[in-house]
Short mmCIF file of C-alpha atoms and ligand atoms in Angstrom, two decimals:
data_model
loop_
_atom_site.label_atom_id
_atom_site.label_comp_id
_atom_site.label_asym_id
_atom_site.label_seq_id
_atom_site.Cartn_x
_atom_site.Cartn_y
_atom_site.Cartn_z
CA MET A 197 109.02 119.29 119.27
CA SER A 198 110.52 118.79 115.89
CA MET A 199 108.00 118.39 113.08
CA VAL A 200 108.24 117.44 109.43
CA ASP A 201 107.07 120.00 106.87
CA PRO A 202 104.69 118.25 104.41
CA VAL A 203 104.78 121.20 102.01
CA ARG A 204 108.57 121.30 101.85
CA PHE A 205 108.63 117.51 101.42
CA ALA A 206 106.08 117.70 98.58
CA GLN A 207 108.12 120.39 96.83
CA LEU A 208 111.39 118.45 97.06
CA PHE A 209 109.71 115.23 96.00
CA GLY A 210 107.83 116.95 93.16
CA ASN A 211 111.12 118.29 91.83
CA LEU A 212 112.85 114.90 91.95
CA ARG A 213 109.85 113.10 90.42
CA GLN A 214 110.08 115.18 87.25
CA ARG A 215 113.62 114.05 86.52
CA GLY A 216 113.92 111.53 83.70
CA LYS A 217 110.15 111.39 83.29
CA ASN A 218 108.36 111.05 79.94
CA ASP A 219 105.06 109.60 78.68
CA ALA A 220 106.22 106.01 79.14
CA GLY A 221 107.42 106.40 82.72
CA THR A 222 110.50 107.46 84.65
CA TRP A 223 113.91 106.71 83.14
CA ARG A 224 116.84 107.21 85.44
CA VAL A 225 118.68 104.04 84.56
CA ALA A 226 122.05 103.93 86.33
CA TRP A 227 125.07 105.15 84.35
CA THR A 228 123.01 107.38 82.03
CA ASP A 229 122.90 111.18 81.93
CA GLU A 230 119.35 111.18 83.37
CA ASP A 231 120.66 109.32 86.42
CA TRP A 232 123.78 111.44 86.83
CA ASN A 233 122.04 114.77 86.25
CA THR A 234 119.68 113.75 89.06
CA ARG A 235 122.67 112.98 91.29
CA TYR A 236 124.23 116.38 90.55
CA TRP A 237 120.89 118.07 91.22
CA PHE A 238 120.42 116.24 94.51
CA GLU A 239 123.95 117.01 95.68
CA GLN A 240 123.53 120.67 94.77
CA THR A 241 120.12 120.85 96.46
CA CYS A 242 121.51 119.38 99.67
CA ARG A 243 124.44 121.83 99.60
CA GLU A 244 122.09 124.76 99.14
CA LEU A 245 120.13 123.52 102.15
CA GLY A 246 123.33 123.83 104.17
CA PHE A 247 124.57 120.24 104.33
CA GLU A 248 127.98 118.84 103.60
CA ALA A 249 127.08 117.15 100.31
CA TYR A 250 129.20 115.11 97.93
CA THR A 251 129.16 112.22 95.48
CA ASP A 252 131.43 109.41 96.60
CA ALA A 253 133.81 107.31 94.51
CA ALA A 254 131.02 104.84 93.65
CA GLY A 255 128.47 107.45 92.57
CA ASN A 256 126.44 107.54 95.80
CA VAL A 257 125.31 111.00 96.90
CA TRP A 258 125.62 111.87 100.59
CA ALA A 259 124.30 114.79 102.63
CA LEU A 260 125.71 114.94 106.14
CA TRP A 261 124.98 117.04 109.19
CA ASN A 262 127.62 116.94 111.88
CA GLY A 263 125.40 118.01 114.78
CA CYS A 264 127.62 116.34 117.37
CA SER A 265 130.76 118.30 116.46
CA PRO A 266 133.47 118.13 117.67
CA ASP A 267 132.67 114.57 118.89
CA ASP A 268 132.10 111.89 116.29
CA PRO A 269 129.80 109.15 117.60
CA GLY A 270 129.04 108.10 114.01
CA TYR A 271 126.10 108.68 111.69
CA VAL A 272 122.55 107.47 111.56
CA ILE A 273 122.00 107.34 107.80
CA MET A 274 118.61 107.49 106.09
CA GLY A 275 118.15 106.90 102.38
CA SER A 276 117.50 104.67 99.41
CA HIS A 277 118.43 104.80 95.72
CA LEU A 278 118.04 107.45 93.02
CA ASP A 279 118.19 105.22 89.91
CA THR A 280 115.12 103.55 88.37
CA VAL A 281 114.28 100.70 86.00
CA PRO A 282 113.50 101.72 82.38
CA ALA A 283 110.01 103.27 82.19
CA GLY A 284 109.75 102.80 85.93
CA GLY A 285 107.79 104.65 88.58
CA ASP A 286 108.73 107.84 90.36
CA PHE A 287 108.31 106.57 93.95
CA ASP A 288 110.68 103.59 94.03
CA GLY A 289 113.87 104.75 95.74
CA ALA A 290 113.28 108.47 95.25
CA TYR A 291 110.61 108.60 97.97
CA GLY A 292 112.98 107.29 100.63
CA VAL A 293 115.82 109.61 99.64
CA VAL A 294 113.67 112.75 99.75
CA GLY A 295 111.82 111.52 102.84
CA GLY A 296 115.20 111.17 104.51
CA LEU A 297 116.21 114.67 103.45
CA GLU A 298 113.01 116.12 104.91
CA VAL A 299 113.69 114.39 108.23
CA LEU A 300 117.31 115.56 108.18
CA LEU A 301 116.11 119.13 107.64
CA SER A 302 113.49 119.08 110.36
CA ILE A 303 115.78 117.56 112.99
CA ARG A 304 118.68 119.85 112.11
CA ASP A 305 116.47 122.94 112.26
CA TYR A 306 114.98 121.86 115.58
CA CYS A 307 118.38 121.12 117.13
CA THR A 308 119.84 124.38 115.83
CA LYS A 309 116.92 126.46 117.05
CA TYR A 310 116.82 124.99 120.55
CA GLY A 311 120.51 124.25 120.97
CA VAL A 312 119.93 120.50 121.23
CA LYS A 313 122.93 118.28 120.64
CA PRO A 314 121.95 114.92 119.07
CA ARG A 315 123.53 111.69 120.26
CA TYR A 316 124.55 110.78 116.71
CA ASN A 317 125.36 112.68 113.55
CA LEU A 318 122.77 112.38 110.81
CA GLY A 319 122.86 111.94 107.06
CA VAL A 320 121.07 110.92 103.89
CA VAL A 321 122.32 108.77 101.03
CA GLY A 322 121.06 108.34 97.47
CA PHE A 323 122.61 105.05 96.37
CA GLU A 324 123.72 104.38 92.80
CA ASP A 325 122.58 101.45 90.62
CA GLU A 326 120.30 99.66 93.04
CA GLU A 327 118.32 98.19 90.16
CA GLY A 328 121.19 96.55 88.25
CA VAL A 329 119.31 97.09 84.97
CA THR A 330 122.15 97.20 82.47
CA PHE A 331 124.94 95.20 84.09
CA GLY A 332 123.12 92.86 86.47
CA ASN A 333 124.96 94.39 89.43
CA SER A 334 121.97 95.20 91.61
CA LEU A 335 122.62 97.00 94.91
CA PHE A 336 125.86 98.27 93.41
CA GLY A 337 126.22 101.43 95.51
CA SER A 338 125.48 99.91 98.90
CA ARG A 339 127.70 96.91 98.14
CA ALA A 340 130.48 99.32 97.17
CA VAL A 341 130.13 101.29 100.40
CA MET A 342 130.28 98.08 102.44
CA HIS A 343 133.18 96.74 100.36
CA GLU A 344 131.32 93.65 99.17
CA TRP A 345 132.64 93.81 95.59
CA ARG A 346 135.78 92.10 94.46
CA PRO A 347 137.53 93.80 91.53
CA ASP A 348 137.07 90.70 89.38
CA ASP A 349 133.28 90.71 89.94
CA LEU A 350 133.12 94.19 88.49
CA ARG A 351 135.66 93.56 85.73
CA GLN A 352 133.52 90.74 84.37
CA LEU A 353 130.27 92.72 84.23
CA ALA A 354 128.98 93.65 80.79
CA SER A 355 125.71 94.70 79.19
CA VAL A 356 123.83 92.43 76.75
CA ASP A 357 125.52 94.31 73.91
CA ASP A 358 128.92 93.55 75.49
CA ARG A 359 129.70 96.96 76.87
CA PRO A 360 131.93 96.53 79.93
CA PHE A 361 130.58 97.97 83.16
CA THR A 362 133.93 99.60 83.80
CA ASP A 363 133.57 101.66 80.58
CA ALA A 364 130.10 102.89 81.52
CA ALA A 365 131.17 103.80 85.04
CA GLN A 366 134.36 105.51 83.94
CA GLN A 367 132.29 107.87 81.83
CA TYR A 368 131.10 109.36 85.12
CA GLY A 369 134.49 109.28 86.79
CA VAL A 370 133.87 106.01 88.63
CA THR A 371 136.84 103.67 88.26
CA LEU A 372 137.60 100.26 89.73
CA ASP A 373 140.40 101.61 91.93
CA ARG A 374 138.19 104.33 93.29
CA ILE A 375 135.28 101.93 93.94
CA MET A 376 137.57 99.67 95.96
CA ALA A 377 138.79 102.62 98.00
CA VAL A 378 135.42 104.26 98.68
CA GLN A 379 135.18 105.54 102.23
CA PRO A 380 131.67 105.99 103.64
CA PRO A 381 131.01 108.02 106.77
CA ASN A 382 131.11 106.06 110.00
CA ILE A 383 127.60 104.55 109.81
CA VAL A 384 126.14 103.28 113.09
CA GLN A 385 122.56 102.71 111.91
CA TYR A 386 120.73 102.72 108.58
CA ILE A 387 117.01 103.36 108.08
CA GLU A 388 115.35 103.01 104.69
CA LEU A 389 111.88 104.37 103.90
CA HIS A 390 110.41 102.76 100.79
CA ILE A 391 107.15 102.00 99.00
CA GLU A 392 106.05 98.40 99.51
CA GLN A 393 105.88 97.69 95.75
CA GLY A 394 103.36 94.94 96.48
CA PRO A 395 99.65 94.85 97.41
CA VAL A 396 99.71 93.77 101.07
CA LEU A 397 99.40 97.14 102.89
CA TRP A 398 97.06 98.52 100.23
CA ASP A 399 94.73 95.51 100.44
CA LYS A 400 94.65 95.57 104.24
CA GLY A 401 94.33 99.36 104.49
CA ILE A 402 97.33 99.60 106.85
CA PRO A 403 99.49 102.71 106.39
CA ILE A 404 102.85 101.50 107.79
CA GLY A 405 104.77 98.28 107.24
CA VAL A 406 107.60 97.37 109.59
CA VAL A 407 109.96 95.16 107.61
CA SER A 408 111.06 92.10 109.56
CA VAL A 409 113.30 90.46 106.99
CA VAL A 410 114.38 90.85 103.38
CA ALA A 411 113.54 87.57 101.66
CA GLY A 412 116.47 85.50 100.44
CA ARG A 413 116.58 84.45 96.82
CA GLN A 414 118.05 81.99 94.36
CA GLN A 415 118.25 82.88 90.73
CA GLY A 416 119.77 81.12 87.81
CA TYR A 417 119.17 79.06 84.69
CA VAL A 418 118.19 75.44 84.07
CA ARG A 419 118.78 73.54 80.86
CA PHE A 420 116.30 70.90 79.70
CA ARG A 421 117.46 68.47 77.05
CA GLY A 422 115.31 66.67 74.47
CA LYS A 423 115.75 65.24 71.04
CA LYS A 424 115.35 67.27 67.89
CA ASN A 425 113.03 65.61 65.36
CA HIS A 426 110.28 66.18 62.80
CA ALA A 427 107.10 67.70 64.26
CA GLY A 428 104.93 65.75 61.82
CA THR A 429 106.47 62.30 61.57
CA THR A 430 107.47 61.68 65.20
CA PRO A 431 104.65 59.84 67.07
CA MET A 432 103.63 61.40 70.37
CA ASP A 433 104.82 58.42 72.40
CA GLN A 434 108.30 58.55 70.87
CA ARG A 435 109.19 62.15 71.62
CA GLN A 436 111.67 63.76 73.93
CA ASP A 437 110.39 67.29 73.91
CA ALA A 438 112.61 69.66 75.93
CA LEU A 439 109.89 72.30 76.12
CA LEU A 440 107.41 69.81 77.52
CA PHE A 441 109.92 68.97 80.27
CA ALA A 442 110.29 72.67 80.96
CA ALA A 443 106.53 73.23 81.03
CA ASP A 444 106.15 70.45 83.57
CA ALA A 445 108.92 71.96 85.69
CA ILE A 446 107.36 75.42 85.58
CA ALA A 447 104.06 74.03 86.86
CA ARG A 448 105.89 72.20 89.64
CA LEU A 449 107.79 75.33 90.65
CA ASN A 450 104.47 77.13 90.99
CA ALA A 451 103.11 74.37 93.22
CA ALA A 452 106.31 74.18 95.30
CA ALA A 453 106.19 77.93 95.96
CA LYS A 454 102.63 77.76 97.25
CA ARG A 455 103.46 74.79 99.45
CA HIS A 456 106.56 76.36 101.01
CA HIS A 457 105.42 79.98 101.65
CA GLY A 458 107.61 81.36 98.88
CA VAL A 459 107.39 82.72 95.37
CA GLY A 460 108.82 81.12 92.25
CA THR A 461 109.01 82.51 88.73
CA VAL A 462 110.25 81.40 85.33
CA GLY A 463 110.47 84.62 83.38
CA GLU A 464 112.65 83.72 80.44
CA LEU A 465 112.82 80.77 78.03
CA LYS A 466 115.28 80.10 75.26
CA VAL A 467 114.00 77.35 72.95
CA SER A 468 116.33 75.64 70.43
CA PRO A 469 116.20 75.28 67.57
CA GLY A 470 113.06 77.43 67.93
CA SER A 471 111.20 76.37 64.83
CA PRO A 472 107.43 75.66 64.57
CA ASN A 473 107.92 72.30 62.85
CA VAL A 474 110.80 70.92 64.94
CA ILE A 475 110.52 69.23 68.34
CA PRO A 476 112.57 71.37 70.78
CA GLU A 477 115.99 69.89 71.47
CA SER A 478 117.00 72.22 74.27
CA VAL A 479 115.34 74.77 76.52
CA VAL A 480 117.11 77.13 78.89
CA ALA A 481 114.76 78.54 81.54
CA SER A 482 115.50 81.25 84.06
CA PHE A 483 114.28 80.80 87.62
CA ASP A 484 113.77 83.15 90.55
CA ILE A 485 112.90 81.64 93.93
CA ARG A 486 112.36 83.69 97.10
CA ALA A 487 111.21 83.11 100.64
CA PRO A 488 111.56 84.99 103.95
CA GLU A 489 112.71 81.72 105.61
CA ASP A 490 115.85 80.18 104.14
CA ALA A 491 114.64 76.68 105.06
CA ASP A 492 111.47 77.27 103.03
CA ARG A 493 113.50 78.48 100.08
CA GLU A 494 115.78 75.44 100.22
CA ALA A 495 112.79 73.08 100.54
CA MET A 496 111.13 74.78 97.62
CA PHE A 497 114.19 74.42 95.44
CA GLN A 498 114.60 70.80 96.53
CA ALA A 499 111.00 69.90 95.77
CA TRP A 500 111.18 71.59 92.43
CA SER A 501 114.50 70.32 91.22
CA GLU A 502 114.07 66.64 92.09
CA GLY A 503 115.32 64.34 89.34
CA LEU A 504 114.78 66.38 86.25
CA LEU A 505 117.41 69.04 86.63
CA GLU A 506 120.49 67.22 87.86
CA GLY A 507 123.72 68.77 86.65
CA ASN A 508 121.87 71.31 84.54
CA VAL A 509 121.36 74.07 87.08
CA GLN A 510 123.43 77.20 87.01
CA PHE A 511 123.06 79.74 89.81
CA SER A 512 123.62 83.40 89.12
CA HIS A 513 122.59 84.72 92.54
CA LYS A 514 122.06 82.98 95.82
CA GLU A 515 121.51 85.10 98.87
CA ALA A 516 120.27 84.22 102.34
CA SER A 517 117.43 86.13 103.99
CA VAL A 518 118.56 89.17 105.97
CA PRO A 519 116.64 90.06 109.14
CA MET A 520 116.19 93.70 110.14
CA ASP A 521 117.46 94.82 113.55
CA ALA A 522 114.92 93.82 116.22
CA SER A 523 115.39 96.93 118.34
CA ILE A 524 114.94 99.28 115.36
CA GLN A 525 111.82 97.35 114.32
CA GLN A 526 110.44 97.95 117.78
CA THR A 527 111.32 101.66 117.63
CA ILE A 528 109.56 101.99 114.26
CA ARG A 529 106.47 100.24 115.62
CA GLU A 530 106.34 102.41 118.74
CA SER A 531 106.94 105.54 116.69
CA ALA A 532 104.01 104.70 114.42
CA GLU A 533 101.83 103.88 117.43
CA SER A 534 102.67 107.25 119.02
CA LEU A 535 101.31 108.84 115.83
CA ARG A 536 98.26 106.52 115.94
CA TYR A 537 99.17 104.82 112.67
CA PRO A 538 98.46 101.07 112.54
CA THR A 539 101.43 98.90 111.54
CA LEU A 540 102.01 95.49 110.03
CA ALA A 541 105.16 93.44 110.53
CA MET A 542 106.01 92.01 107.13
CA PRO A 543 108.83 90.58 105.06
CA SER A 544 110.17 92.46 102.07
CA TRP A 545 109.87 90.23 99.04
CA ALA A 546 111.97 92.62 96.97
CA ILE A 547 115.64 93.25 97.63
CA HIS A 548 116.75 96.68 98.83
CA ASP A 549 119.93 98.48 99.81
CA ALA A 550 118.79 97.81 103.40
CA MET A 551 119.58 94.14 102.78
CA ILE A 552 123.25 94.96 102.20
CA MET A 553 123.43 97.52 105.01
CA ALA A 554 121.84 95.08 107.49
CA ARG A 555 124.72 92.67 107.01
CA HIS A 556 127.06 95.32 108.47
CA VAL A 557 125.16 97.75 110.70
CA PRO A 558 121.83 97.71 112.62
CA THR A 559 119.24 98.47 109.95
CA GLY A 560 115.51 99.09 109.77
CA MET A 561 113.03 99.51 106.97
CA ILE A 562 109.67 101.28 106.79
CA PHE A 563 107.10 100.51 104.08
CA VAL A 564 104.17 102.62 102.88
CA PRO A 565 101.32 101.27 100.70
CA SER A 566 101.67 101.04 96.93
CA ALA A 567 98.32 101.78 95.28
CA VAL A 568 96.95 98.51 93.87
CA GLY A 569 100.39 96.99 94.49
CA VAL A 570 101.84 98.35 91.23
CA SER A 571 105.58 99.10 90.98
CA HIS A 572 108.43 99.29 88.45
CA ALA A 573 105.80 100.82 86.17
CA LYS A 574 104.52 104.24 85.22
CA ASP A 575 101.38 103.70 87.34
CA GLU A 576 103.37 103.28 90.55
CA PHE A 577 101.63 105.51 93.09
CA THR A 578 101.34 106.17 96.80
CA ASN A 579 98.73 108.57 98.16
CA PRO A 580 100.21 111.90 99.30
CA ALA A 581 98.76 111.30 102.77
CA ASP A 582 100.44 107.87 102.97
CA CYS A 583 103.72 109.43 101.78
CA VAL A 584 103.59 111.98 104.59
CA ARG A 585 102.71 109.31 107.18
CA GLY A 586 105.82 107.38 106.19
CA VAL A 587 108.01 110.47 106.51
CA GLU A 588 106.47 111.20 109.93
CA VAL A 589 107.20 107.68 111.13
CA LEU A 590 110.79 107.92 109.84
CA HIS A 591 111.11 111.25 111.62
CA GLU A 592 109.75 109.94 114.91
CA THR A 593 111.94 106.83 114.66
CA VAL A 594 115.11 108.79 113.99
CA GLN A 595 114.28 111.28 116.76
CA ARG A 596 114.01 108.40 119.20
CA LEU A 597 117.34 107.07 117.95
CA VAL A 598 119.32 110.32 118.00
CA LEU A 599 117.78 112.94 120.30
CA PRO A 600 118.71 112.96 123.98
CA GLY A 601 115.95 111.36 126.00
CA GLY A 602 114.33 110.25 122.76
CA ALA A 603 115.74 106.76 122.82
CA HIS A 604 113.48 104.15 124.35
CA HIS A 605 115.81 101.27 123.67
CA ASP A 606 119.32 101.73 124.88
ZN1 LIG B 503 113.74 100.52 95.31
#
């Protein structure tokens, strides 16, 4: 019986967690030296552990084990991302990459020792620029691997200080031509282990979440128009205050989200002219609407946008919900049950590389509890015992998928 090694996992994870860390949090923002030094380290570590390791043309790091040689039935790939938000936590992304590496090690060592030939090859990926911090290109690496980018999408990307994405990427040898030509291994299944980043598992005291769907989302900006006038001389019943319209809309978005099983956020306001003694003439408000059911999300947007917003809405992202593979969900659940760990079927409210992968190959996602539901912050934390449980469930799941006789769902 193959087993994970909690000590080896803790050592690998401890090493990765130190990278880009300072008093404010973890900084491995994509396309910085902290990010790329971590990629080089991970690639080197995987090579020293005996895997075929390389960084692809989009900056994703792969470690592959061709246990089926000379046949090539394709790869079951585990992984997540190595980049972080600024002053982020050290579990988001990193946990799933190192958890995947530990499972890869344990299954390879078991197969090698007992001469077992797996039914699929196995590998781990550390995706690049999942967070989209600087250029707004979230899920960059997985989209690149699945050829979801068009050259023009990438050409147009720039940072707030007008630095083109292509410049930043080129600094690390990643060019548009190479991104378009990136060739991933032949992936037959993808499994992502990740912290929940929300409070649900923590509050319920359940160690394993089986992700059913990644919630779809609509993001964009809305402009509210009023009439600029004197804040002292304009009577209250003669005003057209753009910020008041926006405030009303924000309250209605909140109500619509609660009514339609979604979440809705206005996180950014630009008020013009932005003076204490002038009635606001124009307000641009961001919006972010998400729901596991697309119909709920549409209803929410409809209810919110009635009347007020006509012609003034600009979408920046609109993505449908992506369900996880039903058979893999079942395998994850049974794997956890065989280890006597309770599970909860739940949507992922955050986006993940698994959302992209699931559009192309059967994909599953395992969540572990985030202490107090904190994430994208220095205080992001998952108990060591919960971390190990997640790795064990990933291990059991992948064993059932790849080892002969280990598959319960053919
Ligand atoms: Zn993440």
